[in-house]
CSV table of C-alpha atoms (C1' of nucleotides) in Angstrom, one decimal:
chain,number,residue,atom,x,y,z
A,1,MET,CA,50.0,22.3,67.3
A,2,HIS,CA,51.5,20.3,64.5
A,3,GLY,CA,53.3,17.9,66.3
A,4,SER,CA,50.9,14.7,66.4
A,5,ALA,CA,51.5,11.9,64.0
A,6,GLU,CA,48.0,12.4,62.7
A,7,SER,CA,48.2,16.1,62.0
A,8,ILE,CA,51.5,15.7,60.2
A,9,ARG,CA,50.0,12.8,58.1
A,10,VAL,CA,47.2,15.3,57.1
A,11,LEU,CA,49.6,18.2,56.4
A,12,PHE,CA,51.7,16.0,54.4
A,13,ARG,CA,49.0,14.7,52.4
A,14,SER,CA,47.6,18.3,51.9
A,15,ARG,CA,50.9,19.2,50.1
A,16,GLY,CA,51.2,15.9,48.1
A,17,LEU,CA,53.9,14.5,50.2
A,18,ARG,CA,54.3,10.8,50.7
A,19,CYS,CA,54.3,10.3,54.5
A,20,THR,CA,57.1,8.0,55.6
A,21,ARG,CA,58.3,7.2,59.1
A,22,GLN,CA,61.5,9.0,58.5
A,23,ARG,CA,59.7,12.2,57.1
A,24,GLU,CA,57.3,12.2,59.9
A,25,ALA,CA,60.1,12.0,62.5
A,26,VAL,CA,62.1,14.8,60.8
A,27,TYR,CA,59.3,17.2,60.5
A,28,ALA,CA,58.2,16.5,64.2
A,29,ALA,CA,61.6,17.3,65.4
A,30,LEU,CA,61.9,20.2,63.2
A,31,ALA,CA,58.5,21.6,64.2
A,32,ALA,CA,59.3,20.9,68.0
A,33,SER,CA,62.5,22.8,67.9
A,34,ARG,CA,63.1,26.3,68.7
A,35,SER,CA,66.6,26.4,67.6
A,36,HIS,CA,66.6,26.1,63.9
A,37,PRO,CA,68.6,22.8,63.8
A,38,THR,CA,70.9,21.7,61.1
A,39,ALA,CA,70.4,18.5,59.2
A,40,ASP,CA,73.0,16.9,61.5
A,41,GLU,CA,71.3,18.1,64.7
A,42,LEU,CA,68.1,16.7,63.4
A,43,LEU,CA,69.6,13.4,62.8
A,44,SER,CA,71.0,13.2,66.4
A,45,GLY,CA,67.9,14.6,67.9
A,46,VAL,CA,65.7,12.0,66.0
A,47,GLY,CA,68.4,9.3,66.3
A,48,GLY,CA,67.4,8.3,69.7
A,49,ASP,CA,63.9,7.6,68.8
A,50,ASP,CA,64.5,6.0,65.5
A,51,PRO,CA,67.9,4.8,64.5
A,52,GLU,CA,66.6,4.0,61.0
A,53,LEU,CA,67.3,7.3,59.6
A,54,SER,CA,70.3,8.4,57.5
A,55,LEU,CA,71.8,11.8,57.0
A,56,ALA,CA,71.0,11.6,53.3
A,57,THR,CA,67.4,11.1,54.2
A,58,VAL,CA,67.1,14.1,56.4
A,59,TYR,CA,68.6,16.2,53.7
A,60,ASN,CA,66.3,14.6,51.2
A,61,THR,CA,63.3,15.2,53.5
A,62,LEU,CA,64.1,18.9,54.4
A,63,ASP,CA,64.5,19.5,50.5
A,64,ALA,CA,61.0,18.1,49.9
A,65,LEU,CA,59.7,20.2,53.0
A,66,CYS,CA,61.3,23.4,51.8
A,67,GLU,CA,60.0,22.7,48.3
A,68,CYS,CA,56.3,22.4,49.3
A,69,GLY,CA,56.4,25.1,51.8
A,70,LEU,CA,56.4,23.3,55.1
A,71,ALA,CA,59.8,24.4,56.1
A,72,ARG,CA,62.3,27.2,55.4
A,73,ARG,CA,66.1,27.5,55.0
A,74,VAL,CA,67.4,30.2,57.5
A,75,PRO,CA,69.7,32.6,55.8
A,76,SER,CA,73.1,32.7,57.3
A,77,GLU,CA,76.6,34.2,56.4
A,78,SER,CA,78.6,31.6,58.3
A,79,GLY,CA,79.4,29.2,55.6
A,80,GLY,CA,78.7,26.4,58.3
A,81,PRO,CA,75.9,23.9,57.8
A,82,CYS,CA,72.6,25.2,56.7
A,83,ARG,CA,69.9,25.8,59.4
A,84,PHE,CA,66.1,25.0,59.1
A,85,ASP,CA,62.9,26.4,60.4
A,86,ALA,CA,59.4,24.8,60.3
A,87,ASP,CA,57.7,28.0,61.3
A,88,THR,CA,57.0,29.6,57.8
A,89,SER,CA,55.1,32.4,59.4
A,90,HIS,CA,56.3,35.8,58.6
A,91,HIS,CA,58.8,36.5,61.5
A,92,ALA,CA,62.2,38.2,62.1
A,93,HIS,CA,65.4,36.4,63.3
A,94,VAL,CA,67.9,37.5,65.8
A,95,VAL,CA,71.4,36.4,64.8
A,96,MET,CA,73.9,36.0,67.6
A,97,PRO,CA,77.7,36.3,66.9
A,98,ASP,CA,78.3,32.5,67.3
A,99,GLY,CA,75.7,31.8,64.5
A,100,ALA,CA,72.8,30.9,66.7
A,101,VAL,CA,69.4,32.1,65.5
A,102,VAL,CA,66.5,33.0,67.8
A,103,ASP,CA,63.0,33.8,66.7
A,104,VAL,CA,61.7,37.4,67.4
A,105,PRO,CA,58.5,36.9,69.3
A,106,GLU,CA,55.4,37.3,67.2
A,107,ASP,CA,54.2,40.6,68.5
A,108,LEU,CA,57.5,42.3,67.9
A,109,SER,CA,57.9,40.7,64.6
A,110,ARG,CA,54.6,42.1,63.5
A,111,ALA,CA,55.7,45.4,64.7
A,112,ILE,CA,58.9,45.4,63.0
A,113,LEU,CA,57.8,43.9,59.7
A,114,SER,CA,54.9,46.2,59.5
A,115,GLY,CA,57.1,49.2,59.9
A,116,VAL,CA,58.9,48.6,56.7
A,117,PRO,CA,57.4,51.4,54.4
A,118,ALA,CA,55.7,50.3,51.4
A,119,ASP,CA,56.4,53.3,49.3
A,120,PRO,CA,60.1,52.6,48.8
A,121,LEU,CA,59.4,49.1,48.1
A,122,SER,CA,57.2,49.8,45.2
A,123,GLU,CA,59.6,52.4,43.9
A,124,LEU,CA,62.2,49.5,44.1
A,125,CYS,CA,60.0,47.3,41.9
A,126,ARG,CA,59.5,50.1,39.4
A,127,ARG,CA,63.2,50.7,39.2
A,128,LEU,CA,64.5,47.1,39.2
A,129,GLY,CA,61.6,45.7,37.3
A,130,VAL,CA,60.8,43.0,40.0
A,131,LYS,CA,58.0,41.9,42.2
A,132,VAL,CA,58.5,41.6,45.8
A,133,ASP,CA,57.7,38.2,47.4
A,134,ARG,CA,58.7,38.7,51.0
A,135,VAL,CA,60.7,41.1,53.1
A,136,SER,CA,63.0,39.5,55.8
A,137,VAL,CA,64.6,41.1,58.6
A,138,ARG,CA,67.6,39.7,60.6
A,139,ILE,CA,68.7,41.6,63.6
A,140,HIS,CA,72.4,41.1,64.4
A,141,ALA,CA,72.8,41.2,68.3
A,142,ARG,CA,75.0,40.2,71.0
A,143,PRO,CA,74.5,39.2,74.5
A,144,SER,CA,74.2,42.3,76.6
A,145,PRO,CA,76.5,42.6,79.7
A,146,SER,CA,74.4,41.6,82.6
A,147,PRO,CA,74.0,44.5,84.9
B,1,MET,CA,86.3,55.5,44.9
B,2,HIS,CA,88.5,53.0,46.3
B,3,GLY,CA,89.7,51.5,43.2
B,4,SER,CA,93.2,53.1,42.9
B,5,ALA,CA,96.2,51.1,43.8
B,6,GLU,CA,97.4,53.9,46.0
B,7,SER,CA,94.1,54.3,47.9
B,8,ILE,CA,93.9,50.6,48.5
B,9,ARG,CA,97.3,50.7,50.0
B,10,VAL,CA,96.2,53.4,52.3
B,11,LEU,CA,93.1,51.7,53.2
B,12,PHE,CA,95.0,48.4,54.1
B,13,ARG,CA,97.5,50.2,56.1
B,14,SER,CA,94.7,52.0,58.0
B,15,ARG,CA,93.5,48.6,59.1
B,16,GLY,CA,96.8,47.0,59.9
B,17,LEU,CA,96.6,44.8,56.6
B,18,ARG,CA,99.7,43.9,54.9
B,19,CYS,CA,99.5,45.1,51.3
B,20,THR,CA,100.2,42.3,48.8
B,21,ARG,CA,99.8,42.1,45.0
B,22,GLN,CA,97.1,39.4,45.5
B,23,ARG,CA,95.2,41.3,48.2
B,24,GLU,CA,95.3,44.5,46.4
B,25,ALA,CA,93.9,42.6,43.3
B,26,VAL,CA,91.2,40.7,45.2
B,27,TYR,CA,90.0,43.8,46.9
B,28,ALA,CA,90.0,45.9,43.7
B,29,ALA,CA,87.9,43.3,41.8
B,30,LEU,CA,85.6,43.0,44.8
B,31,ALA,CA,85.1,46.8,45.2
B,32,ALA,CA,84.6,47.0,41.4
B,33,SER,CA,82.0,44.4,41.2
B,34,ARG,CA,78.3,45.0,41.8
B,35,SER,CA,77.3,41.3,41.7
B,36,HIS,CA,78.6,40.1,45.3
B,37,PRO,CA,81.0,37.7,43.7
B,38,THR,CA,82.1,34.3,45.2
B,39,ALA,CA,85.6,33.5,46.0
B,40,ASP,CA,85.8,31.5,42.7
B,41,GLU,CA,84.3,34.3,40.8
B,42,LEU,CA,86.9,36.7,42.0
B,43,LEU,CA,89.6,34.3,41.1
B,44,SER,CA,88.5,34.0,37.6
B,45,GLY,CA,87.8,37.8,37.3
B,46,VAL,CA,91.3,38.5,38.6
B,47,GLY,CA,92.8,35.6,37.0
B,48,GLY,CA,93.3,37.3,33.7
B,49,ASP,CA,95.1,40.2,35.0
B,50,ASP,CA,97.2,38.1,37.4
B,51,PRO,CA,97.5,34.4,37.0
B,52,GLU,CA,99.7,34.4,40.3
B,53,LEU,CA,96.7,34.0,42.6
B,54,SER,CA,95.3,30.8,44.2
B,55,LEU,CA,91.8,30.1,45.4
B,56,ALA,CA,93.3,29.6,49.0
B,57,THR,CA,94.7,32.9,48.9
B,58,VAL,CA,91.4,34.5,47.6
B,59,TYR,CA,89.7,32.8,50.7
B,60,ASN,CA,92.4,34.0,53.1
B,61,THR,CA,92.1,37.4,51.8
B,62,LEU,CA,88.5,37.6,52.0
B,63,ASP,CA,88.8,36.4,55.7
B,64,ALA,CA,91.1,39.2,56.2
B,65,LEU,CA,89.0,41.7,54.7
B,66,CYS,CA,85.9,40.7,56.6
B,67,GLU,CA,87.8,40.5,59.9
B,68,CYS,CA,88.9,44.0,59.5
B,69,GLY,CA,85.6,45.4,58.4
B,70,LEU,CA,86.6,46.1,54.7
B,71,ALA,CA,84.1,43.4,53.4
B,72,ARG,CA,81.1,41.5,54.4
B,73,ARG,CA,79.7,38.0,53.7
B,74,VAL,CA,76.4,38.3,52.0
B,75,PRO,CA,73.8,36.2,53.8
B,76,SER,CA,72.3,33.5,51.8
B,77,GLU,CA,70.1,30.4,52.3
B,78,SER,CA,71.2,28.7,49.2
B,79,GLY,CA,74.0,26.5,50.6
B,80,GLY,CA,75.9,27.5,47.6
B,81,PRO,CA,79.3,29.3,47.8
B,82,CYS,CA,79.6,32.2,50.1
B,83,ARG,CA,79.0,35.7,48.3
B,84,PHE,CA,81.0,38.8,49.5
B,85,ASP,CA,80.5,42.6,49.2
B,86,ALA,CA,83.0,45.3,49.7
B,87,ASP,CA,80.3,47.8,50.2
B,88,THR,CA,80.0,47.8,54.0
B,89,SER,CA,77.5,50.7,54.3
B,90,HIS,CA,74.3,49.9,55.6
B,91,HIS,CA,72.3,48.8,52.7
B,92,ALA,CA,69.5,46.5,51.8
B,93,HIS,CA,69.7,43.6,49.3
B,94,VAL,CA,67.4,42.2,46.8
B,95,VAL,CA,67.6,38.4,46.5
B,96,MET,CA,66.4,36.9,43.2
B,97,PRO,CA,65.0,33.2,43.0
B,98,ASP,CA,68.3,32.1,41.4
B,99,GLY,CA,70.4,33.3,44.2
B,100,ALA,CA,71.6,36.5,42.6
B,101,VAL,CA,72.0,39.5,44.9
B,102,VAL,CA,71.5,43.1,44.0
B,103,ASP,CA,71.8,46.1,46.1
B,104,VAL,CA,68.9,48.3,46.8
B,105,PRO,CA,69.8,51.8,45.8
B,106,GLU,CA,71.2,54.0,48.6
B,107,ASP,CA,68.1,56.3,48.9
B,108,LEU,CA,65.6,53.5,49.0
B,109,SER,CA,67.9,51.6,51.4
B,110,ARG,CA,67.8,54.6,53.7
B,111,ALA,CA,63.9,55.0,53.5
B,112,ILE,CA,63.6,51.3,54.2
B,113,LEU,CA,65.9,50.9,56.9
B,114,SER,CA,65.0,53.9,58.7
B,115,GLY,CA,61.4,52.7,58.6
B,116,VAL,CA,62.2,49.9,60.9
B,117,PRO,CA,60.7,51.2,64.2
B,118,ALA,CA,63.0,51.5,67.1
B,119,ASP,CA,60.4,50.7,69.9
B,120,PRO,CA,60.0,47.0,69.2
B,121,LEU,CA,63.8,46.7,68.9
B,122,SER,CA,64.4,48.1,72.3
B,123,GLU,CA,61.6,45.8,73.6
B,124,LEU,CA,63.5,43.0,72.1
B,125,CYS,CA,66.6,43.9,73.7
B,126,ARG,CA,64.8,43.8,76.9
B,127,ARG,CA,63.0,40.6,76.5
B,128,LEU,CA,66.1,38.7,75.3
B,129,GLY,CA,68.8,40.4,77.1
B,130,VAL,CA,70.7,41.3,74.0
B,131,LYS,CA,72.2,44.5,72.4
B,132,VAL,CA,71.4,45.1,68.6
B,133,ASP,CA,74.4,45.6,66.5
B,134,ARG,CA,72.7,46.0,63.1
B,135,VAL,CA,69.4,45.3,61.4
B,136,SER,CA,69.7,43.7,57.8
B,137,VAL,CA,66.8,43.7,55.4
B,138,ARG,CA,66.7,41.3,52.4
B,139,ILE,CA,63.9,41.7,49.9
B,140,HIS,CA,63.0,38.4,48.0
B,141,ALA,CA,62.0,39.3,44.6
B,142,ARG,CA,61.4,37.8,41.2
B,143,PRO,CA,61.6,39.4,37.7
B,144,SER,CA,58.3,41.0,37.0
B,145,PRO,CA,56.7,39.9,33.8
B,146,SER,CA,57.2,42.4,31.1
B,147,PRO,CA,54.1,44.4,30.2
C,1,DG,C1',51.9,-3.4,41.5
C,2,DT,C1',54.1,1.0,40.7
C,3,DA,C1',56.1,5.1,41.8
C,4,DC,C1',58.7,6.9,45.1
C,5,DG,C1',61.6,7.1,49.4
C,6,DT,C1',65.4,4.9,51.9
C,7,DG,C1',70.1,3.6,53.3
C,8,DC,C1',74.6,3.3,52.1
C,9,DA,C1',78.8,4.7,50.1
C,10,DA,C1',80.8,7.4,46.9
C,11,DA,C1',81.1,11.7,44.5
C,12,DA,C1',80.7,16.6,44.1
C,13,DT,C1',81.2,21.0,46.0
C,14,DG,C1',83.0,24.6,49.1
C,15,DT,C1',86.3,25.9,52.5
C,16,DT,C1',90.4,25.4,55.6
C,17,DT,C1',95.1,23.9,56.8
C,18,DG,C1',100.2,22.4,56.8
C,19,DC,C1',104.3,23.5,55.1
C,20,DA,C1',108.1,25.2,52.2
C,21,DT,C1',109.1,29.4,49.7
C,22,DC,C1',108.6,34.2,49.0
C,23,DA,C1',107.6,39.3,49.7
C,24,DT,C1',106.5,43.2,52.7
C,25,DT,C1',107.7,45.9,56.3
D,1,DA,C1',116.2,40.1,59.1
D,2,DA,C1',111.6,39.1,60.7
D,3,DT,C1',107.1,38.4,60.3
D,4,DG,C1',103.6,37.3,57.8
D,5,DA,C1',101.4,36.1,52.9
D,6,DT,C1',101.5,32.8,49.1
D,7,DG,C1',100.9,28.4,46.4
D,8,DC,C1',100.1,23.9,46.4
D,9,DA,C1',98.1,19.8,47.8
D,10,DA,C1',95.8,17.5,51.1
D,11,DA,C1',92.5,17.4,54.7
D,12,DC,C1',88.0,18.8,56.0
D,13,DA,C1',82.9,19.7,56.1
D,14,DT,C1',78.7,19.9,53.8
D,15,DT,C1',75.6,18.4,50.5
D,16,DT,C1',74.2,15.5,46.4
D,17,DT,C1',73.8,11.4,44.0
D,18,DG,C1',73.7,6.3,42.0
D,19,DC,C1',71.8,2.1,43.0
D,20,DA,C1',69.7,-1.9,45.2
D,21,DC,C1',66.0,-2.6,48.3
D,22,DG,C1',61.9,-1.4,50.8
D,23,DT,C1',57.3,1.0,51.6
D,24,DA,C1',53.2,4.0,50.8
D,25,DC,C1',49.8,4.7,48.1
DNA sequence: GTACGTGCAAAATGTTTGCATCATT
DNA sequence: AATGATGCAAACATTTTGCACGTAC
């Protein structure tokens, strides 16, 4: 787990991030959450424990975390507020009609992502003159009617 | 092609969309573009031909187009302005570090998307109690250094 | 002690809305 | 003629920034 104050400290240090009370709280909340929270949700979630936190700092912190690879912005087409994820492992997302984002369990993510064939990707690189960094899969789904 | 005024008229009518000069211009510009333009870019692009167009109308029109399936919002993690695509066929996107979005050519899109294995997807549906609408693949890439 | 992070408030950016007017059906 | 779209401007929401102060290193 990455939730303890000490491991966060170590983690930050390893990325050259200064460790402040606020950053620690934001990262802990983000890492503990499964719901890909927005900056605002993180502020409220943390607010109870530590009222000494401003929205601007949440944004600044999230920027810093994304910058150094400790978090990711979750892609969205909603135009609404940006969502964040502290799980930077290679996994797929399920997107619900209301914009909620759920992680695909690790075993299924692996199966889905490794199914993406390599040949068309290298052909793509050749044609477009690019180098692939990462392939991201989003599954648009809706609640299935209960039987 | 869907670029002629007459085919746009027919297309709109088939979706129950009232056809105005402004909507026609926005849709024609969007359909002609390969660059997944923003509302603002569409306004400038069309502005030359037809100054009688406001940004609010571009947004309203894009809403209407997305609503009725004639366009799509392109997912992004940039927080910048929303990008749109009149190509609603099932295709993958290449996302460059600067946020630019390029279509994956149709043959490669097909190869990539059909490579996504069905079994993990149905397992996912079972576990999460959802129904899959669509699978979307985004390829993060960067310009490859010229040899 | 210095460099950098923080809070606050204001600005910048992107998108939506209210309303009088105008165009499509 | 009636319904719905437009333009404009103002409201709204999200994110960024400037600056005085505070804190980690």
